Short mmCIF file of C-alpha atoms and ligand atoms in Angstrom, two decimals:
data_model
loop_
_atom_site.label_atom_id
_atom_site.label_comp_id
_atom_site.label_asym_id
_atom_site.label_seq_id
_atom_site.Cartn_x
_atom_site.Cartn_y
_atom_site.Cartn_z
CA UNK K 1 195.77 -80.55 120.43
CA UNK K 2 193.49 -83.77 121.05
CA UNK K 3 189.63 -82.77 120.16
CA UNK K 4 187.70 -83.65 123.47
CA UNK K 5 185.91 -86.73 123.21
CA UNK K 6 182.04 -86.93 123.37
CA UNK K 7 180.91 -89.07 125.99
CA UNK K 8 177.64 -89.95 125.05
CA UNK K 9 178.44 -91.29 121.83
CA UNK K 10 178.43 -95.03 121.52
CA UNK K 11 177.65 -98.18 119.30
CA UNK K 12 176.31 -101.32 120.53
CA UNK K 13 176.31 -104.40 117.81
CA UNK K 14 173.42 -106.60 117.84
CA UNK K 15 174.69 -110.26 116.30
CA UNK K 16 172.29 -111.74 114.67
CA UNK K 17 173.86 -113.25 111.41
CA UNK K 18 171.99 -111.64 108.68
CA UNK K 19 169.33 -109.66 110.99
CA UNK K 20 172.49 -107.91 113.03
CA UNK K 21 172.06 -104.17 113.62
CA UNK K 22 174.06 -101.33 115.43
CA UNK K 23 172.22 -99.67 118.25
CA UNK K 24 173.44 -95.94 117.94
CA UNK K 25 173.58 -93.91 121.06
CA UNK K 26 174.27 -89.94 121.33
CA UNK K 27 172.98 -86.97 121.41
CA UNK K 28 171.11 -84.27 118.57
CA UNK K 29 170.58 -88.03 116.63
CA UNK K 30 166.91 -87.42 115.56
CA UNK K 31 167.16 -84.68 113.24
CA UNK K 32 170.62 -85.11 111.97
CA UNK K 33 169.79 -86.89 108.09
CA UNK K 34 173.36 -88.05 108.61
CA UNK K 35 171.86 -90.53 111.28
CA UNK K 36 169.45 -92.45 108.65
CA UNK K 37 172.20 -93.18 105.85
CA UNK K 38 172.84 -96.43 104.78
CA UNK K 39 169.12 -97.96 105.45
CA UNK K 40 167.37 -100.09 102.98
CA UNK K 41 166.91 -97.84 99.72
CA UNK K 42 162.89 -96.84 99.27
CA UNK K 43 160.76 -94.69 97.44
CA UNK K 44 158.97 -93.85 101.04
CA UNK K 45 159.23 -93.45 105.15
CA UNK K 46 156.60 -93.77 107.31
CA UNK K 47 156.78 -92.15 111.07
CA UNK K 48 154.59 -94.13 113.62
CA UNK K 49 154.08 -91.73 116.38
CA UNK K 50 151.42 -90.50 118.91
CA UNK K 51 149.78 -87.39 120.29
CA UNK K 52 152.35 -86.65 122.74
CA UNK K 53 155.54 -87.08 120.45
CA UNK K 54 154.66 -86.10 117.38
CA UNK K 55 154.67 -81.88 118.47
CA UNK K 56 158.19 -82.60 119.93
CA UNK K 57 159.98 -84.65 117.44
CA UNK K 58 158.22 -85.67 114.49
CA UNK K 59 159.00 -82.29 112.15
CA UNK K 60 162.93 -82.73 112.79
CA UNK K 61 162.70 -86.31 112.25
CA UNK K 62 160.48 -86.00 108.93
CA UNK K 63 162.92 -82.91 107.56
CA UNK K 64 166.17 -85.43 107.96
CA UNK K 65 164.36 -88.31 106.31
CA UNK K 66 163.60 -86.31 103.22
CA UNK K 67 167.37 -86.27 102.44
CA UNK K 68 167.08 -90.43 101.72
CA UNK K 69 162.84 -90.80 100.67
CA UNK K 70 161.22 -89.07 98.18
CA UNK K 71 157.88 -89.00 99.73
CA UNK K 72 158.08 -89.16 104.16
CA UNK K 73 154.56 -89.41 105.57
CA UNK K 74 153.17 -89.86 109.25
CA UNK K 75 150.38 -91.60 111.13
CA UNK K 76 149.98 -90.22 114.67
CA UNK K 77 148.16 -92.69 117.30
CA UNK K 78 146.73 -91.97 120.40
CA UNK K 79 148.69 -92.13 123.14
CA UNK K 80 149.03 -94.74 126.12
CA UNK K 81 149.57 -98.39 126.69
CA UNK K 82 145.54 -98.69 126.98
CA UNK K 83 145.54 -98.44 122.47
CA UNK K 84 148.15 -100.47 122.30
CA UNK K 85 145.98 -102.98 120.65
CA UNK K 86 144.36 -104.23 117.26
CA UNK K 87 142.25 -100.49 116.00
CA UNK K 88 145.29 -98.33 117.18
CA UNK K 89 147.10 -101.25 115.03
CA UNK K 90 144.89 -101.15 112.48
CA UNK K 91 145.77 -97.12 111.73
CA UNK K 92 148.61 -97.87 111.02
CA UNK K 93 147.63 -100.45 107.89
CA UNK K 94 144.65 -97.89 107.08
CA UNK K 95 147.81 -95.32 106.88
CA UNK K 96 150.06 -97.38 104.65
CA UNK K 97 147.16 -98.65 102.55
CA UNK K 98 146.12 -94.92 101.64
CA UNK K 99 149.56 -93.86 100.95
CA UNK K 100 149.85 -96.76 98.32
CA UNK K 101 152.99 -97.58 100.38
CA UNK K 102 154.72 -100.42 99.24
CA UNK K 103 156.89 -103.84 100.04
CA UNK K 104 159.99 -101.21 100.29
CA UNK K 105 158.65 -98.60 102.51
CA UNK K 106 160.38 -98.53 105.63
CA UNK K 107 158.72 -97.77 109.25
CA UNK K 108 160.40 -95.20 111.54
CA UNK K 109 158.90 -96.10 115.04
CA UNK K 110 159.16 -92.59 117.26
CA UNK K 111 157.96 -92.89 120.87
CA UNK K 112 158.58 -95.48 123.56
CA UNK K 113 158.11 -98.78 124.13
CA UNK K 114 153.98 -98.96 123.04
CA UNK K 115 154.85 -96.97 119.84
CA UNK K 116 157.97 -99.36 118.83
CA UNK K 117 156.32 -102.71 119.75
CA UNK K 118 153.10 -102.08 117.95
CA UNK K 119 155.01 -100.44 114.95
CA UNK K 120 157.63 -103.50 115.00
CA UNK K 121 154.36 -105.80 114.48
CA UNK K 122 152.76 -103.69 111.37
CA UNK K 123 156.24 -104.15 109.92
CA UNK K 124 156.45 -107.54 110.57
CA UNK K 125 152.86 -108.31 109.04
CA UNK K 126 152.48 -105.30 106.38
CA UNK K 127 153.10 -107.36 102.65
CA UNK K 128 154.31 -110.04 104.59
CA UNK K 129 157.20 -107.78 106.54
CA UNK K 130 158.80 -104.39 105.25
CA UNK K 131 161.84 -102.98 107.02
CA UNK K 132 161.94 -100.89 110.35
CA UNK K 133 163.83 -98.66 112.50
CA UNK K 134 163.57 -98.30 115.97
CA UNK K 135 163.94 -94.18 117.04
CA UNK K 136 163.15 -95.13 120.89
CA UNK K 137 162.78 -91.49 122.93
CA UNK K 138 161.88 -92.98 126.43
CA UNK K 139 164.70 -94.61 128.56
CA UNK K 140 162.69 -97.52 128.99
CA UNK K 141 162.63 -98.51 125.13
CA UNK K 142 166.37 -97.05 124.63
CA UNK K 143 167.25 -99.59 127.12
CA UNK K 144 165.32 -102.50 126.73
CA UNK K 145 162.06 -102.76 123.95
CA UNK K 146 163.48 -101.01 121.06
CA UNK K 147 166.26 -103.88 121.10
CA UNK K 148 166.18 -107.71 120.03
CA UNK K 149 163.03 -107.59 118.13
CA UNK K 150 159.82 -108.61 120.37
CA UNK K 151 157.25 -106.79 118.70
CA UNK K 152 153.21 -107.20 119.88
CA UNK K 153 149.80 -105.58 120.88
CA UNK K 154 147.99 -106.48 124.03
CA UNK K 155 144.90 -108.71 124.90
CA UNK K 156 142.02 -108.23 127.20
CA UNK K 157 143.41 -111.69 128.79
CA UNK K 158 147.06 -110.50 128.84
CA UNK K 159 149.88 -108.49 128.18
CA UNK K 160 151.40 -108.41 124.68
CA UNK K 161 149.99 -111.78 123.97
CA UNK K 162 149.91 -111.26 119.87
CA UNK K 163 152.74 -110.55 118.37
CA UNK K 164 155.73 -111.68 116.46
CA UNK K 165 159.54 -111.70 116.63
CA UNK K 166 160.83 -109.26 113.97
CA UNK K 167 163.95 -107.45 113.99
CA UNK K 168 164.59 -103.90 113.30
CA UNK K 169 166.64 -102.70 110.44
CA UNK K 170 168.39 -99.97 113.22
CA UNK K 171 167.87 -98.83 117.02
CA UNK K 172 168.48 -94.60 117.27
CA UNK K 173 168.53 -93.65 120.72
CA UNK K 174 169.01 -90.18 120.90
CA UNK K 175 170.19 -88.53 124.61
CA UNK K 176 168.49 -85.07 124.11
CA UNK K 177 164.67 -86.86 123.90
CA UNK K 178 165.09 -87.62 127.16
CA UNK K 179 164.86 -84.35 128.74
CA UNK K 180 161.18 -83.82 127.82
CA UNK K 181 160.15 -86.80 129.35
CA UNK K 182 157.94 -86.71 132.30
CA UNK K 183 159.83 -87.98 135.49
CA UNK K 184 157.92 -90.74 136.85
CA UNK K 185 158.37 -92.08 133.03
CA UNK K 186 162.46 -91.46 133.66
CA UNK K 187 161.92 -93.70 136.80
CA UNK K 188 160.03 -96.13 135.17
CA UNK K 189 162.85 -96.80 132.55
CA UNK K 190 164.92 -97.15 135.73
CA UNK K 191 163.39 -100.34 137.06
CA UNK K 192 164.84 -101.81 133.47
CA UNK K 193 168.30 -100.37 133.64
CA UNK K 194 168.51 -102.23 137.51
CA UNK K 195 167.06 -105.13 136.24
CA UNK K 196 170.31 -105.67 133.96
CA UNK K 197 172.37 -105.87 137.17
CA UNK K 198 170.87 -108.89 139.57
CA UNK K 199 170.51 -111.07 136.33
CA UNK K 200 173.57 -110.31 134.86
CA UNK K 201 176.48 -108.07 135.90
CA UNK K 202 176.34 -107.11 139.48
CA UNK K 203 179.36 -104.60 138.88
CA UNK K 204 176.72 -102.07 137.03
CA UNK K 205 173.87 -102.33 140.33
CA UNK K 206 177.09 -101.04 142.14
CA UNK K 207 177.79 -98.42 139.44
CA UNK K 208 173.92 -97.74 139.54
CA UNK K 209 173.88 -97.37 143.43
CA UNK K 210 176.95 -94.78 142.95
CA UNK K 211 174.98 -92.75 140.06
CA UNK K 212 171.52 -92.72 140.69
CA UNK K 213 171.54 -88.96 141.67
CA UNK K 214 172.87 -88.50 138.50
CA UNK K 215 170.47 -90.80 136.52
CA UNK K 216 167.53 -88.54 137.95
CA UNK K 217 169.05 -85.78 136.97
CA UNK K 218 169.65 -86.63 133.48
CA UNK K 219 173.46 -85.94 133.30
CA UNK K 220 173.77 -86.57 129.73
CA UNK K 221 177.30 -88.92 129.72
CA UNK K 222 175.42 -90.49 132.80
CA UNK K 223 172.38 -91.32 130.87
CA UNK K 224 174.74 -92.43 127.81
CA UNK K 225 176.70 -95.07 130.07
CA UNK K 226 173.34 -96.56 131.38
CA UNK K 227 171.59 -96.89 128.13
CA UNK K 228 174.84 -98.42 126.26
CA UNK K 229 175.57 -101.17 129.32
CA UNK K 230 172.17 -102.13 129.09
CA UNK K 231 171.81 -102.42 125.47
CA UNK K 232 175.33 -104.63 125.93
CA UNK K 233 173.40 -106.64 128.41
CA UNK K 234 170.49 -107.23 126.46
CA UNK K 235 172.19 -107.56 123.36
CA UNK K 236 174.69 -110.56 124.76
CA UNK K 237 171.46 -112.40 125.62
CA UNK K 238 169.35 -112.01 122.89
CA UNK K 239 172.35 -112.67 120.86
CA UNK K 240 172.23 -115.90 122.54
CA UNK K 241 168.42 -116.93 122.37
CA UNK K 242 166.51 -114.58 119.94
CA UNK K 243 163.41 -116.30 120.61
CA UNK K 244 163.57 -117.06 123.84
CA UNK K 245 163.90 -120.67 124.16
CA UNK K 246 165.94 -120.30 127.32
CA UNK K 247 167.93 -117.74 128.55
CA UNK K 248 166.71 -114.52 127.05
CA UNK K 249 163.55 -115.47 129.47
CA UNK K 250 165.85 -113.82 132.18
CA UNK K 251 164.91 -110.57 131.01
CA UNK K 252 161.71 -110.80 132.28
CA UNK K 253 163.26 -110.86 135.92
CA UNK K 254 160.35 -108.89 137.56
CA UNK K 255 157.61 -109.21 134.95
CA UNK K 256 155.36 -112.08 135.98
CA UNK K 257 154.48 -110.61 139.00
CA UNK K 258 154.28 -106.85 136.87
CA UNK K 259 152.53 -108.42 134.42
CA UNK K 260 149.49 -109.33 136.50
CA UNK K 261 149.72 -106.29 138.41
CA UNK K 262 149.01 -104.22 134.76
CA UNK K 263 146.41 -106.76 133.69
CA UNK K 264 144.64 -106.63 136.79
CA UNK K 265 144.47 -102.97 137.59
CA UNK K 266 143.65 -102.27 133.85
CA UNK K 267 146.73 -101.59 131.05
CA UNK K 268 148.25 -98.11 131.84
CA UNK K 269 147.39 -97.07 135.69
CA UNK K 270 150.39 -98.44 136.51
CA UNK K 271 153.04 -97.64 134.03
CA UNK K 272 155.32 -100.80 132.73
CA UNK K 273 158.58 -99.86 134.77
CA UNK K 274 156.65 -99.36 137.35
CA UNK K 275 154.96 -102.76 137.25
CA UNK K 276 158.47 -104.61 136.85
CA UNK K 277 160.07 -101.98 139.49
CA UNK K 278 157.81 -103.67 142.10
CA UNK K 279 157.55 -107.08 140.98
CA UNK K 280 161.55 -107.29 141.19
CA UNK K 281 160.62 -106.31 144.76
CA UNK K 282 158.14 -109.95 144.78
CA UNK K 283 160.56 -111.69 142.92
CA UNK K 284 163.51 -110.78 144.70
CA UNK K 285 161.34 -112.32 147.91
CA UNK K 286 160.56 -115.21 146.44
CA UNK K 287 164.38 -116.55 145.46
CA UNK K 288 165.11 -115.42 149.34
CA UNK K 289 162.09 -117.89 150.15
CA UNK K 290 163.29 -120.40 147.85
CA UNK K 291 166.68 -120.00 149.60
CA UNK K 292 168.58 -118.59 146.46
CA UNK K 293 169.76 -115.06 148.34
CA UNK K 294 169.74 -113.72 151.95
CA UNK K 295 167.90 -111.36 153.25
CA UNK K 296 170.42 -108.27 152.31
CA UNK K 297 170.20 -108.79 148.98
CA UNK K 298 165.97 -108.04 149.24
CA UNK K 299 166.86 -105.13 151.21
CA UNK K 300 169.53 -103.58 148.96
CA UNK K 301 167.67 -104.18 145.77
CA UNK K 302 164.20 -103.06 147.31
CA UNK K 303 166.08 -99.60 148.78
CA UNK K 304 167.52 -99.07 144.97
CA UNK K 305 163.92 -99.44 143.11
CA UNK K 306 162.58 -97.36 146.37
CA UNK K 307 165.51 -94.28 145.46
CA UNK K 308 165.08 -94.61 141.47
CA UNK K 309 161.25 -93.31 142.51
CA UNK K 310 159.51 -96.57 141.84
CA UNK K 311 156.44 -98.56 143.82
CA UNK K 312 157.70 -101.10 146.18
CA UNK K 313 154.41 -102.44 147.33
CA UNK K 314 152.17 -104.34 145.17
CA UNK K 315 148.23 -103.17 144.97
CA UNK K 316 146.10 -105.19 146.85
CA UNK K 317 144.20 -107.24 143.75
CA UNK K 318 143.91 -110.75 145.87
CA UNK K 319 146.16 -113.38 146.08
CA UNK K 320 143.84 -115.58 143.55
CA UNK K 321 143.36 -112.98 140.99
CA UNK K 322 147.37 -112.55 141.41
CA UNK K 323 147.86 -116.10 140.12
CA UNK K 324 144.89 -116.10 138.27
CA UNK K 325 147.10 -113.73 136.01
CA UNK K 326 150.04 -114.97 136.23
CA UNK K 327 148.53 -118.21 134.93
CA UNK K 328 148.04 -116.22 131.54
CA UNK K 329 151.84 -115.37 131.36
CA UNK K 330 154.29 -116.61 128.55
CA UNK K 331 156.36 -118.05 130.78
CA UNK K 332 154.04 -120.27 132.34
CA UNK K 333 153.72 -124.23 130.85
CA UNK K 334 150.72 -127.25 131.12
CA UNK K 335 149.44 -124.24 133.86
CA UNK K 336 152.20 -124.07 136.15
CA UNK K 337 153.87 -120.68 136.67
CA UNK K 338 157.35 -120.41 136.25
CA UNK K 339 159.06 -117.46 137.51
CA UNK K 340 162.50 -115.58 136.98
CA UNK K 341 164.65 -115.90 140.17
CA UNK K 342 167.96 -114.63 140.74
CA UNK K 343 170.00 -117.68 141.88
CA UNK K 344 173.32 -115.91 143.13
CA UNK K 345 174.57 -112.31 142.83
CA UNK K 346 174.51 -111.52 139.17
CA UNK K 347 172.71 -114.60 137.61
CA UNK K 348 169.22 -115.13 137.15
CA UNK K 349 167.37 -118.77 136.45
CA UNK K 350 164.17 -119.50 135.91
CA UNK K 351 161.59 -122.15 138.62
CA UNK K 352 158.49 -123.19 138.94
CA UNK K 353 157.15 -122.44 143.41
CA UNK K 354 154.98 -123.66 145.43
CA UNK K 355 151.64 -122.12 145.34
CA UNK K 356 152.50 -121.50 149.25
CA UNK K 357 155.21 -119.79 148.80
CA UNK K 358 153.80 -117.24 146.17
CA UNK K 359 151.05 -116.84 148.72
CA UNK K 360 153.55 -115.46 151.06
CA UNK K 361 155.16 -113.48 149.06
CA UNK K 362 152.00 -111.78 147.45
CA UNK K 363 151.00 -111.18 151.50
CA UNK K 364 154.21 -109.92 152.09
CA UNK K 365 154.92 -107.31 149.49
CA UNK K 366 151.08 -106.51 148.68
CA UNK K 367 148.77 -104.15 150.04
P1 NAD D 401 155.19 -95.50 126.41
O1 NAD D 401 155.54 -95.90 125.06
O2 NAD D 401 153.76 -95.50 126.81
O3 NAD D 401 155.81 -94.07 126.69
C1 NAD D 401 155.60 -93.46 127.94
C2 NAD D 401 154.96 -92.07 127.81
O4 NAD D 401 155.98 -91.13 127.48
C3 NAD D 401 153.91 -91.96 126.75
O5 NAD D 401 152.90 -91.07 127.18
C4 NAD D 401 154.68 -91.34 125.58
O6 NAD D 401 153.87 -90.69 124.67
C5 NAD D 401 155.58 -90.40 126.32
N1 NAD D 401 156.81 -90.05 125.66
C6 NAD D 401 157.59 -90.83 124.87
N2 NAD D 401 158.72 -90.20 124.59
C7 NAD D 401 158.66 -89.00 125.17
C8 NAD D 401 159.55 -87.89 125.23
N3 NAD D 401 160.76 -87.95 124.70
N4 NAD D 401 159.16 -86.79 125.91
C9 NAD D 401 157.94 -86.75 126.51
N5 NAD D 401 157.07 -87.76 126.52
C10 NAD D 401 157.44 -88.88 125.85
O7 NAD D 401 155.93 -96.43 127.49
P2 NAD D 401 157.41 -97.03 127.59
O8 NAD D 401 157.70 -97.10 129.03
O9 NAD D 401 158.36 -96.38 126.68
O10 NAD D 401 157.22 -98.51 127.03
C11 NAD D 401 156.36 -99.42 127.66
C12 NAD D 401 155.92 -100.45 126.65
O11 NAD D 401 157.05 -101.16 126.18
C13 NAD D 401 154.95 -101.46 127.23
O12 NAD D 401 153.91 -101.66 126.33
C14 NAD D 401 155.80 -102.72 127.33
O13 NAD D 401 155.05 -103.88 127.20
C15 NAD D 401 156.75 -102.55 126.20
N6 NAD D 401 158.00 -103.28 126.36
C16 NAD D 401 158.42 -104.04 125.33
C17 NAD D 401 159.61 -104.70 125.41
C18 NAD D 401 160.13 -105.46 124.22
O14 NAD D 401 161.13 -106.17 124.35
N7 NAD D 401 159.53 -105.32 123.06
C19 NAD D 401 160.40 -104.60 126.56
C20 NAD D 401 159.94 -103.81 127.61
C21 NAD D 401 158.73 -103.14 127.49
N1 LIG D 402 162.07 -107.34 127.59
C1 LIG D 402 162.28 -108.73 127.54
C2 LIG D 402 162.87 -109.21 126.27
O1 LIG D 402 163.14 -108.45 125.37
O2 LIG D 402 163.07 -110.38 126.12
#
């Protein structure tokens, strides 16, 4: 008799040289002690978490970590992208200072993408760096921020501007979190599992197309096929460019014109996936008005991010204010914008455009 396999269990391999890591997908992961073996040896854990996670998750996730740390302690943040910044940081220092935690002690980040980027930078900067583990429970970090080691807090003047590269020690996505999560935050984690399919494989936006229904509905072996092709995606590239000197920029198909939308309406009224949902929408325009892809590719990818339940129209914040902000973005060098456009079905490129034809597209796809 052959023992039914489980379809949600998968590994993807980060290759990094020394700083490779698996990126564990399945379900019942979080509170199974079996899950944390083989980490770096310490005396102590610390869980970074928040107000909304911490009553779901953080007692199984503390009772498995006591099988491998003598002493497991927590610091719960506040919630929301708007504290993702240097006093919610600084809890987390105030919270490993007090617990005489030391070089050794590693960080288990539990939450989504705020809690794992801001943890990932105490790491990186506690004693000069102690190890962390990335326990992502939103689909947008299990696909994309819990993976390949961008770590950061925002700015007034923009969007994760300090930070630091830092790779985790282990990624942990486990299936089951996802079913208390709210759904606009399920579609928001969407706009990052499309995004892997106009820059890279356009074999999974048809798979996407086919399984949406299914991706709302949170059909676990569903869920577990999305999250693993996109961590294969993401993990190819950043294998290839860990700190972004070229291609890993690709991954931020969407997120210039996001970006500015979050900065400008104020960090958290629209949520991140939302953001990048619509400004695939912009970019997607602008490579048809740089004459990169017809006018059925806009359509097709603008009717996917509509059915995944995300924004398709920008809010109306100006046209100046629009670049004004997008000045401020990483991407942009000597003051000239450069954007991520997709330059033929599957493949992405970043260009510089014409202040004219951003203008068009910002009147086309804006409020
Ligand atoms: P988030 O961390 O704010 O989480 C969304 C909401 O869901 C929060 O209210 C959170 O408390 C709640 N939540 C988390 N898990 C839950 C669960 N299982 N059940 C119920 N509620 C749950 O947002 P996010 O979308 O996960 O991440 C967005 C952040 O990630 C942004 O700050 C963005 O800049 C960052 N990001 C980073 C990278 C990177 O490479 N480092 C990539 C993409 C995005
Ligand atoms: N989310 C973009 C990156 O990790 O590079």
């Amino acid at each position: 008799m052959h023992a039914t396999p489980d379809l949600t269990r998968h590994t993807v391999q980060i290759d990094l040289g020394e700083r490779s890591y698996p990126i564990l997908i399945g379900a019942g992961l979080l509170g199974d002690s079996a899950t944390y073996a083989g980490l770096p040896t310490a005396h102590s854990a610390m869980v970074v978490t928040n107000d909304t996670v911490a009553p779901l998750y953080a007692d199984a996730v503390c009772a498995a970590l006591q099988a491998h740390y003598r002493q497991v302690d927590r610091v719960v943040l506040p919630d929301g992208e708007a504290h993702k910044d240097w006093t919610t940081l600084n809890q987390i220092f105030d919270a490993l200072l007090s617990k005489a935690s030391d070089r050794k002690t590693v960080l288990f980040a539990l939450g989504g993408g705020v809690v794992g980027d801001m943890t990932g930078f105490a790491a990186a900067c506690y004693m000069r760096g102690v190890p962390f583990v990335q326990l992502p429970t939103t689909l947008l970090s299990q696909v994309d921020s819990s993976v390949g080691g961008k770590t950061a807090i925002n700015h007034p003047l923009g969007k994760n501007m300090i930070g630091a590269f830092y790779q985790p020690q282990r990624v942990i996505c486990d299936l089951d979190s996802l079913r208390t999560l709210p759904p606009r935050e399920l579609s928001a984690g969407l706009a990052e599992v499309i995004k892997y399919g106009p820059i890279a494989d356009m074999a999974f936006l048809d798979w996407i197309e086919a399984n949406l229904p299914a991706l709302r509905a949170r059909e676990p072996a569903v869920l577990a096929h999305a999250v693993r092709r996109s961590c294969e995606i993401k993990a190819h590239v950043v294998g290839q460019d860990e700190r972004e000197s070229g291609l890993r920029a690709i991954l931020n198909f969407g997120h210039t014109f996001g970006h500015a939308i979050e900065a400008g309406l104020g960090y958290g009224a629209w949520l991140h996936g939302e953001a990048v949902g619509c400004g695939m929408v912009m970019a997607a325009h602008l490579s048809q008005r740089l004459g990169l892809v017809d006018e059925a590719f806009v359509r097709r990818l603008t009717r996917l991010i509509e059915g995944a339940g995300l924004p398709i129209r920008g809010p109306a914040l100006g046209a100046d204010r629009y670049i004004e902000l997008m000045g401020h973005d990483k991407k942009a060098e000597g003051g000239e914008i450069r954007f991520v456009v997709i330059d033929g079905p599957g493949r992405a490129a970043m260009r510089p455009a014409p202040d004219a034809l951003v203008r068009e597209v910002l009147a086309a796809c804006c409020d």
